[in-house]
Tab-separated table of C-alpha atoms and ligand atoms in Angstrom:
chain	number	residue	atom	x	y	z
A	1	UNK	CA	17.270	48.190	13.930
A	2	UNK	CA	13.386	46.924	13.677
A	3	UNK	CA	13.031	43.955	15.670
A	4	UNK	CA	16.724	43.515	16.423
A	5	UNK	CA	18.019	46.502	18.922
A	6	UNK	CA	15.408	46.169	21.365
A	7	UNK	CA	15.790	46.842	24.956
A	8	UNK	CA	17.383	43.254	25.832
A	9	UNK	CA	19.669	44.036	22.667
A	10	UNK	CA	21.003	47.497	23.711
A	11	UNK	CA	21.151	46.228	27.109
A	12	UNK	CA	23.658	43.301	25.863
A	13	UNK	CA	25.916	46.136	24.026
A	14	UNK	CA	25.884	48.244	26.631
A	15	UNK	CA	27.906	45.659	28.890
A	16	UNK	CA	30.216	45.406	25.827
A	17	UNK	CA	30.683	49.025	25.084
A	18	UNK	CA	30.091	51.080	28.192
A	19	UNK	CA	31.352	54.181	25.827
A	20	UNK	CA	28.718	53.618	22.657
A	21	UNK	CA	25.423	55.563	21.974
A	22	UNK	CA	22.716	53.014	21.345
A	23	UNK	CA	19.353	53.369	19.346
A	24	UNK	CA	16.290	52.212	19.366
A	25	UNK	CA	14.755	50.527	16.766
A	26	UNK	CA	12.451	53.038	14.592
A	27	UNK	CA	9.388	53.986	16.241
A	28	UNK	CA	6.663	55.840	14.331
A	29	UNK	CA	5.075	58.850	15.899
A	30	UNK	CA	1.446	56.769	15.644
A	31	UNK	CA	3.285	53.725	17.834
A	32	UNK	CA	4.260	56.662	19.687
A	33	UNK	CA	1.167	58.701	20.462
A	34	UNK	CA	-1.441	56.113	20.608
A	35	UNK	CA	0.445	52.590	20.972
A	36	UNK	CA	1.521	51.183	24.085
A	37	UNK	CA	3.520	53.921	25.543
A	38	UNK	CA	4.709	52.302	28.282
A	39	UNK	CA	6.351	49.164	26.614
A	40	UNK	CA	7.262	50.855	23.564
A	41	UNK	CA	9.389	53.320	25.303
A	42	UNK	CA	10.932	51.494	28.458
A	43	UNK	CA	14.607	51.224	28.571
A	44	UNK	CA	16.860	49.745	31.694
A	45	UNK	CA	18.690	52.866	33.044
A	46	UNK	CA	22.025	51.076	32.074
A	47	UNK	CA	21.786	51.994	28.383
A	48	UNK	CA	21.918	55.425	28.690
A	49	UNK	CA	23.422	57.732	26.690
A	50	UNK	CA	20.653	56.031	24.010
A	51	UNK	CA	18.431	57.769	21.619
A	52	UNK	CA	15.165	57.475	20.727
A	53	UNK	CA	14.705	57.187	17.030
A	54	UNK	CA	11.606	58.058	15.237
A	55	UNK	CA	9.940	57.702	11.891
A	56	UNK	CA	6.986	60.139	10.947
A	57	UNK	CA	6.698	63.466	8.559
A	58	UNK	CA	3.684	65.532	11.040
A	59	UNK	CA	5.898	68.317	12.450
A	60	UNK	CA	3.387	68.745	15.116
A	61	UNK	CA	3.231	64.987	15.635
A	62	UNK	CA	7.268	64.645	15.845
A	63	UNK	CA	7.611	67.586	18.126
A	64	UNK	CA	5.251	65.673	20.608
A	65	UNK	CA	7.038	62.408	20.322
A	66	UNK	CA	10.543	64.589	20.985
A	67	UNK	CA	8.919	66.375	24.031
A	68	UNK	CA	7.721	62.887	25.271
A	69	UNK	CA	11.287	61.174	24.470
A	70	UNK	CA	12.852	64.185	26.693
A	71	UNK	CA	10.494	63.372	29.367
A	72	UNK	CA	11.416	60.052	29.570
A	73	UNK	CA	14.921	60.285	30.144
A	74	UNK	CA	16.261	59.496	26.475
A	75	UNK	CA	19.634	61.495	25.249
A	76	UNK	CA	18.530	62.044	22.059
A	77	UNK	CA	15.775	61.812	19.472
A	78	UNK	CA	16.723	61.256	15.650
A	79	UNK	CA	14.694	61.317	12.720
A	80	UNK	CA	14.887	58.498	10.321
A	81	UNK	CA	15.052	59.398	6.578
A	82	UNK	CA	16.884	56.692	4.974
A	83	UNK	CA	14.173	53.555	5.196
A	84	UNK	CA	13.080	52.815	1.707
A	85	UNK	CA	10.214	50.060	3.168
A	86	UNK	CA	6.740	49.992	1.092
A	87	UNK	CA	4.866	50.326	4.665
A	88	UNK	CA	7.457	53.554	5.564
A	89	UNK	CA	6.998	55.012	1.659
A	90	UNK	CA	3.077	54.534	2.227
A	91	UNK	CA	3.227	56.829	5.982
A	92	UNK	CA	5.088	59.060	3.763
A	93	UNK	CA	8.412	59.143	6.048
A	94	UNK	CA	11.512	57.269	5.405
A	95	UNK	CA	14.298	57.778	2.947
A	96	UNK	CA	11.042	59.160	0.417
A	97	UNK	CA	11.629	62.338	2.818
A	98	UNK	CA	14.939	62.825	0.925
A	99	UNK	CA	13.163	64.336	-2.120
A	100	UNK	CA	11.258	66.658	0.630
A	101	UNK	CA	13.998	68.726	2.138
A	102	UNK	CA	12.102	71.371	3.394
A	103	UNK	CA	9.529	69.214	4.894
A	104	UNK	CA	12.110	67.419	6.700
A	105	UNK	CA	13.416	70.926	8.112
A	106	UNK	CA	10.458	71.683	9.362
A	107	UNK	CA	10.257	68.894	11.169
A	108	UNK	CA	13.913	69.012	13.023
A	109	UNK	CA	12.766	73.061	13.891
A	110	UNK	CA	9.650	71.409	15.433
A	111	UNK	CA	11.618	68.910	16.974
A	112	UNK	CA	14.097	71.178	18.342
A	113	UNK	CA	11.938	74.099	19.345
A	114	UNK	CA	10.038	71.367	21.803
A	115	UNK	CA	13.148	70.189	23.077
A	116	UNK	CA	16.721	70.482	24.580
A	117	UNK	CA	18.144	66.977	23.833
A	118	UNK	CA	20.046	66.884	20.130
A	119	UNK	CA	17.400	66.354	17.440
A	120	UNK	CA	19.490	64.076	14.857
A	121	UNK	CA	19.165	62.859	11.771
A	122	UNK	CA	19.595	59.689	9.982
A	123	UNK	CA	19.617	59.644	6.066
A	124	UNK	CA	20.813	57.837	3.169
A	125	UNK	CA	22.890	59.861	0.248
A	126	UNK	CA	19.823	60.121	-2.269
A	127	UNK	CA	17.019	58.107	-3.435
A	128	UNK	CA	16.336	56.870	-7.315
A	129	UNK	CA	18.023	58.903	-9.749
A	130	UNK	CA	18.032	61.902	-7.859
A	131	UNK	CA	21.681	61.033	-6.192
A	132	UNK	CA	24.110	64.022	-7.360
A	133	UNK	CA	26.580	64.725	-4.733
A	134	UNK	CA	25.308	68.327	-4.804
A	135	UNK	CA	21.384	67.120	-3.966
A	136	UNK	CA	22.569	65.264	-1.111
A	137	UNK	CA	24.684	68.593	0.320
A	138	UNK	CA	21.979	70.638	-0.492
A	139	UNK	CA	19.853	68.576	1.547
A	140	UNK	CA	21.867	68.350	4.495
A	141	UNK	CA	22.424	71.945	3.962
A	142	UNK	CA	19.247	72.458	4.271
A	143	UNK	CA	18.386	70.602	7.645
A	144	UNK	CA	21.643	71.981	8.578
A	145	UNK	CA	19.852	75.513	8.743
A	146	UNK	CA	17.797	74.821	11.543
A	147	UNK	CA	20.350	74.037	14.050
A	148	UNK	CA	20.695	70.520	13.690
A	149	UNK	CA	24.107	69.458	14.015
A	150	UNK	CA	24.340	65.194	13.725
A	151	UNK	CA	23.816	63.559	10.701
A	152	UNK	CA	24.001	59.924	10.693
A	153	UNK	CA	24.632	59.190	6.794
A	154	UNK	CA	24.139	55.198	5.374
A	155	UNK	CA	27.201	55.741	2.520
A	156	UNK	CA	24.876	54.660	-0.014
A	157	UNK	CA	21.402	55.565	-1.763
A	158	UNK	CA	18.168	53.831	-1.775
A	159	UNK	CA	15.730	52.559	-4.476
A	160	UNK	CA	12.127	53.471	-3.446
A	161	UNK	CA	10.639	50.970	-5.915
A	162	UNK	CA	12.122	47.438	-6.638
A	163	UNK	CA	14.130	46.611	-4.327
A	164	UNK	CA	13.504	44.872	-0.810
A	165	UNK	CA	14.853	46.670	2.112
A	166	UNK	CA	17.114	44.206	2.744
A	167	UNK	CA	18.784	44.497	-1.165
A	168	UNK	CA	18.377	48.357	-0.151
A	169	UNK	CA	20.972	47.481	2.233
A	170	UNK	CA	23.111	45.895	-0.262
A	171	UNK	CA	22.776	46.395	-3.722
A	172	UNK	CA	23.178	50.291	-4.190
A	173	UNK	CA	26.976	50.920	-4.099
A	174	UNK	CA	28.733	52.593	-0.942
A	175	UNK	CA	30.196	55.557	-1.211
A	176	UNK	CA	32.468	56.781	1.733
A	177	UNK	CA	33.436	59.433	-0.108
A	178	UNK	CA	30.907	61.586	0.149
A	179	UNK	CA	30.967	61.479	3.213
A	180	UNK	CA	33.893	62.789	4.002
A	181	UNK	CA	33.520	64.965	1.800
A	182	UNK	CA	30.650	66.303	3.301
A	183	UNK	CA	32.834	66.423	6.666
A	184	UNK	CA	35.311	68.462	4.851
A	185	UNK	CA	32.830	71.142	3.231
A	186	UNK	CA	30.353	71.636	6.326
A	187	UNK	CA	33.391	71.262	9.063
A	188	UNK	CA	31.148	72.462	11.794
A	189	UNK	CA	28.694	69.519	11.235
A	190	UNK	CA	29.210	66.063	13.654
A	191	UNK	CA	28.788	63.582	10.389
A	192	UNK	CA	28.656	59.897	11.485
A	193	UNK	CA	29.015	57.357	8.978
A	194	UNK	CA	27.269	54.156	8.627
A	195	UNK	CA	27.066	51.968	6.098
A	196	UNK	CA	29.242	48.138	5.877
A	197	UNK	CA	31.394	48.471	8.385
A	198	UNK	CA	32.575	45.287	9.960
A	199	UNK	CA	35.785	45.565	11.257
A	200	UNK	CA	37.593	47.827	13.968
A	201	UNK	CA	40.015	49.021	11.690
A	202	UNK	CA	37.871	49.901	8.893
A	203	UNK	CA	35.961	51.913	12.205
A	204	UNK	CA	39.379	53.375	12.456
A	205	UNK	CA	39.920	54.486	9.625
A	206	UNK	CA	37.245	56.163	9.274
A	207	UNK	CA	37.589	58.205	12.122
A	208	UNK	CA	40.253	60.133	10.268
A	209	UNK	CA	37.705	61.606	8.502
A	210	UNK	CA	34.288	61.641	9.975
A	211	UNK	CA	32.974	62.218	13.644
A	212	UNK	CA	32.016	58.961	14.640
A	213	UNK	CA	31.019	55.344	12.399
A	214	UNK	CA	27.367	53.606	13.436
A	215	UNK	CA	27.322	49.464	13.260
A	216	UNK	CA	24.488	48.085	12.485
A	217	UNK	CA	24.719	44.694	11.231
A	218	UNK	CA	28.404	43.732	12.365
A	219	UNK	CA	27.553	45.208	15.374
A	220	UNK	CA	24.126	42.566	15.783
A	221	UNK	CA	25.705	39.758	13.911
A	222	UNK	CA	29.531	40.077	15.727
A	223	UNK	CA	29.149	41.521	19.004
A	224	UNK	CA	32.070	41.474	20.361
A	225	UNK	CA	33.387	43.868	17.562
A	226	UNK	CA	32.001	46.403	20.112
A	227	UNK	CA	33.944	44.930	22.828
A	228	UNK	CA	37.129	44.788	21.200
A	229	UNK	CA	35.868	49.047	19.948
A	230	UNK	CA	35.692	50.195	23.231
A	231	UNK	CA	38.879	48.539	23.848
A	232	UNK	CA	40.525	50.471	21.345
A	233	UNK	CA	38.805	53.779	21.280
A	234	UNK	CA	38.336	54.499	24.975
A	235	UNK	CA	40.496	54.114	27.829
A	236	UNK	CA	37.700	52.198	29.741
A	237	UNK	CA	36.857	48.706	29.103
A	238	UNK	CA	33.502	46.891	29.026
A	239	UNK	CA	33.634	43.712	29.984
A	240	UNK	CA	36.842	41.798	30.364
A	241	UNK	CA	35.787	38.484	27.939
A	242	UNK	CA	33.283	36.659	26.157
A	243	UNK	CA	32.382	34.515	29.317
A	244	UNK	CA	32.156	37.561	31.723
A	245	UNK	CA	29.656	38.785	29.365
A	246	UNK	CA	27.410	35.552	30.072
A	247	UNK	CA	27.627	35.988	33.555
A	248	UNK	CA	26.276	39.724	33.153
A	249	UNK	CA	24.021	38.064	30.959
A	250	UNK	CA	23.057	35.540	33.469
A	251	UNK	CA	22.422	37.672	35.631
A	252	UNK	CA	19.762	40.033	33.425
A	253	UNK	CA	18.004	37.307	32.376
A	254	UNK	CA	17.594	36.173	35.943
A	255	UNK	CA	16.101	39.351	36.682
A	256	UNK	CA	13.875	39.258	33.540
A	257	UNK	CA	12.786	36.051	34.096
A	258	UNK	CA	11.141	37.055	37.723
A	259	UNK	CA	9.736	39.775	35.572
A	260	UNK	CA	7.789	37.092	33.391
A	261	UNK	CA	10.043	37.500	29.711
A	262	UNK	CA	10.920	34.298	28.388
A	263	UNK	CA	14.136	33.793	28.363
A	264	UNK	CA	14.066	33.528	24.026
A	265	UNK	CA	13.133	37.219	24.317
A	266	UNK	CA	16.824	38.108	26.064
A	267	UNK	CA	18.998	34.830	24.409
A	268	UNK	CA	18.227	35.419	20.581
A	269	UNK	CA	20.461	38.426	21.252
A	270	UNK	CA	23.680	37.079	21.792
A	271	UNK	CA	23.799	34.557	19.716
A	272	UNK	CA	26.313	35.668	18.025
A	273	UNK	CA	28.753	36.272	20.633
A	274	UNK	CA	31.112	33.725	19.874
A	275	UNK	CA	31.353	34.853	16.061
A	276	UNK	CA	34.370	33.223	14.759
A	277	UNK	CA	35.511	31.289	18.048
A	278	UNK	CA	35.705	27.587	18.538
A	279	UNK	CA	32.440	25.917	19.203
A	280	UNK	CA	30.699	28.999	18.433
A	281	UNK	CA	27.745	27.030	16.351
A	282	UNK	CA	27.497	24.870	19.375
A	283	UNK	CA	26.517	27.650	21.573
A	284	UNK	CA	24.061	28.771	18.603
A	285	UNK	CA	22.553	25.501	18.523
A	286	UNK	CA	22.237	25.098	22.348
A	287	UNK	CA	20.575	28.140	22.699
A	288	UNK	CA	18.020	27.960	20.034
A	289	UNK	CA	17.133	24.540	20.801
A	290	UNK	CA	16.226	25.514	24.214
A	291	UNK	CA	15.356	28.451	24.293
A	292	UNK	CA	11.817	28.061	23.016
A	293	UNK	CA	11.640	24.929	25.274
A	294	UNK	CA	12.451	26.168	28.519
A	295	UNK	CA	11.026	29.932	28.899
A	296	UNK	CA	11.625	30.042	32.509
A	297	UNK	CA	15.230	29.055	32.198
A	298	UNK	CA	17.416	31.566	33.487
A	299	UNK	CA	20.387	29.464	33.420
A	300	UNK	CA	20.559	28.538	29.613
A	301	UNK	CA	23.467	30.999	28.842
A	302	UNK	CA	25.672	29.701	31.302
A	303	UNK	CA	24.176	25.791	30.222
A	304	UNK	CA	24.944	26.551	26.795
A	305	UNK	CA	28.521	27.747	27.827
A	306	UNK	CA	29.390	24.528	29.520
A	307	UNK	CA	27.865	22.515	26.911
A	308	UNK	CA	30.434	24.675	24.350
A	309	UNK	CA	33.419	23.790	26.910
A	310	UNK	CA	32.360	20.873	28.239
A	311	UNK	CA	34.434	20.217	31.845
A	312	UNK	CA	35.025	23.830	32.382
A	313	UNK	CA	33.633	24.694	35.130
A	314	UNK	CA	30.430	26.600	35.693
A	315	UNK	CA	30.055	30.157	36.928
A	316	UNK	CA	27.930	28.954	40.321
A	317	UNK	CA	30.912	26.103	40.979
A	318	UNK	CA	33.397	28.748	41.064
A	319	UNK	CA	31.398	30.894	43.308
A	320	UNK	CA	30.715	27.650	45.602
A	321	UNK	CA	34.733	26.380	45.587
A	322	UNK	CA	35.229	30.346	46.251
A	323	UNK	CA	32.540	30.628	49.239
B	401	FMN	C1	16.948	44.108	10.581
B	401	FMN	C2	17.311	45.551	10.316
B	401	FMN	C3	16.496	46.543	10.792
B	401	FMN	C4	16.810	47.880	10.576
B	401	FMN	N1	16.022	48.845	11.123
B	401	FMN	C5	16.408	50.144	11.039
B	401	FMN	C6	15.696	51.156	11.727
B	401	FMN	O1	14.727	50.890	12.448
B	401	FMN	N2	16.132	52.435	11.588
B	401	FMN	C7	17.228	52.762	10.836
B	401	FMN	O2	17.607	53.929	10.766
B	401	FMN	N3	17.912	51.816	10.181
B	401	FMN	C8	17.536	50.521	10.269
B	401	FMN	N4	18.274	49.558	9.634
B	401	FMN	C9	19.430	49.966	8.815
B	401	FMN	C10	20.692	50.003	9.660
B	401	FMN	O3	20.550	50.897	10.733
B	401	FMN	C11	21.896	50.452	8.826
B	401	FMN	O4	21.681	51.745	8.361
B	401	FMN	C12	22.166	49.525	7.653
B	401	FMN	O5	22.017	48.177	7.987
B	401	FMN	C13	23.594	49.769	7.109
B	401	FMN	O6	24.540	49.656	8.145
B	401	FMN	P1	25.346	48.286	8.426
B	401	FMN	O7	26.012	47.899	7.139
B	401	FMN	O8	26.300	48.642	9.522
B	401	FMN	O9	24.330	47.265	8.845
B	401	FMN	C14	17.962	48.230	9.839
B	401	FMN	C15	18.796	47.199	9.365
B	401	FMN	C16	18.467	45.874	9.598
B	401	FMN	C17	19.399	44.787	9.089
């Protein structure tokens, strides 16, 4: 998600949900080519299996940013064809692609002639007034023809004109349903649905009819969700509690504070991690009030812990009474 599952970001989820693939926020093929390479592609080794995903409609352009994607170690590359932004419309990639199908199979063969990670794709279920059931199978169908096999599917369709992306997120009604039904009439596809999903057992149950789910908001907004996932889904566990994951926090932002990152740039990302818990909108607070103020701090998280429990004792005490 654009300015949300950054590096820092994945690298928090990661210690939450060893088993989860992560994604990168969208990067266009023109960030990609001519941009910063370097920054706009580093990733800490720990996030692995993550993919890289990409916005742009230039086969040749796309096949280059997959080769490059492979060469640096990513898992996967996905295509985005379900954002419905102005600025994405204008580059002529995005959800508009849905009303291109062949255009957008072009550019998975492209992909996946330059490459031997899975080229995936992420779409919505139709855009305007051109959201039958049978466009959106067609269209999958379609892509589906040149060997791509993942489809990442947001359950609902997107207005290209007159509504924000964020109301594109919201207004345009979800429908699970055809999604599993598009499970049920191309079996041999892996169809992950994504789409308002905020709860482990809604995740559950929709694994009894699709391949996998994709968070995006709960998953930014409620992180531990992905703790409590990994908990149930997989037989190993990420880390143990809410206050281990500050002390593997602690101990990243120690390491990308030597690096020169303020510390804001790591601590607006786990904000939420005590969603829902006592004293949860005093670690908020703590956090964003001095955050900004103290860039070089690489002990806020464990600060703001103890000022949430106030007489607990802190992380380096224990480790002193234990030495
Ligand atoms: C701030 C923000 C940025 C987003 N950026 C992207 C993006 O870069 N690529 C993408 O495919 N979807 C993006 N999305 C959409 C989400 O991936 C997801 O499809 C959508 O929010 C619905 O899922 P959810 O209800 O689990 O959040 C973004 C969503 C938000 C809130």
């Amino acid at each position: 998600m654009m300015d949300w599952t950054d590096r820092h970001c994945r690298y928090f989820h990661r210690q939450l949900a060893p088993s989860a693939r992560l994604y990168t926020e969208m990067l266009t093929t023109g960030a990609v080519l001519h941009g910063d390479r370097d920054r706009l592609l580093a990733f800490n080794p720990e996030e692995h299996p993550l993919a890289l995903q990409l916005g742009g409609s230039e086969p040749d352009e796309l096949a280059r940013c997959a080769r490059i994607a492979q060469e640096r170690s990513y898992d996967e590359v996905n295509l985005n064809v379900g954002c419905p932004s102005d600025r994405v419309q204008r580059g002529r990639f995005g959800a508009c692609l849905m009303l291109e199908p062949q255009l957008v199979a072009d550019c998975v063969a492209a992909m996946r002639e330059a490459v031997e990670i899975p080229v995936t794709v992420k779409t919505r279920l139709g855009v305007d007034d051109r959201d039958s059931y049978a466009e959106f199978s067609d269209f999958v169908g379609r892509v589906a023809e040149t060997g791509c096999r993942v489809f990442i599917v947001h359950a609902r369709k997107a207005w290209l004109s007159g509504l924000s992306p964020k109301e594109n997120r919201e207004v345009p009604a979800l429908r699970y349903e055809w999604v599993y039904r598009l499970k049920r009439e191309q079996p041999g596809l892996s169809v992950v649905l994504n789409g308002g999903v905020t709860d482990a057992a809604a995740v559950e149950e929709h694994l009894h009819h699709v391949d996998g789910v994709m968070l995006g908001r709960a998953a930014y907004h409620d992180p531990w969700l992905l703790a409590v996932l990994q908990r149930r889904l997989f037989a190993t566990a990420g880390v143990g509690s809410r206050t281990e994951a500050v002390e593997a926090m602690t101990a990243y932002l120690q390491r990308q504070v030597e690096l020169g990152i303020p510390v804001k740039h790591v601590s607006r990302h786990v904000l939420g991690l005590f969603q829902g818990q006592p004293g949860a909108r005093r670690w908020r607070r703590y956090i964003s009030q001095h955050a900004h103020l103290e860039p070089e701090n690489a002990d806020l998280l464990q600060q703001a812990l103890e000022h949430m429990n106030p007489g607990r004792d802190s992380v380096q005490q224990r480790f002193m009474a234990i030495n």
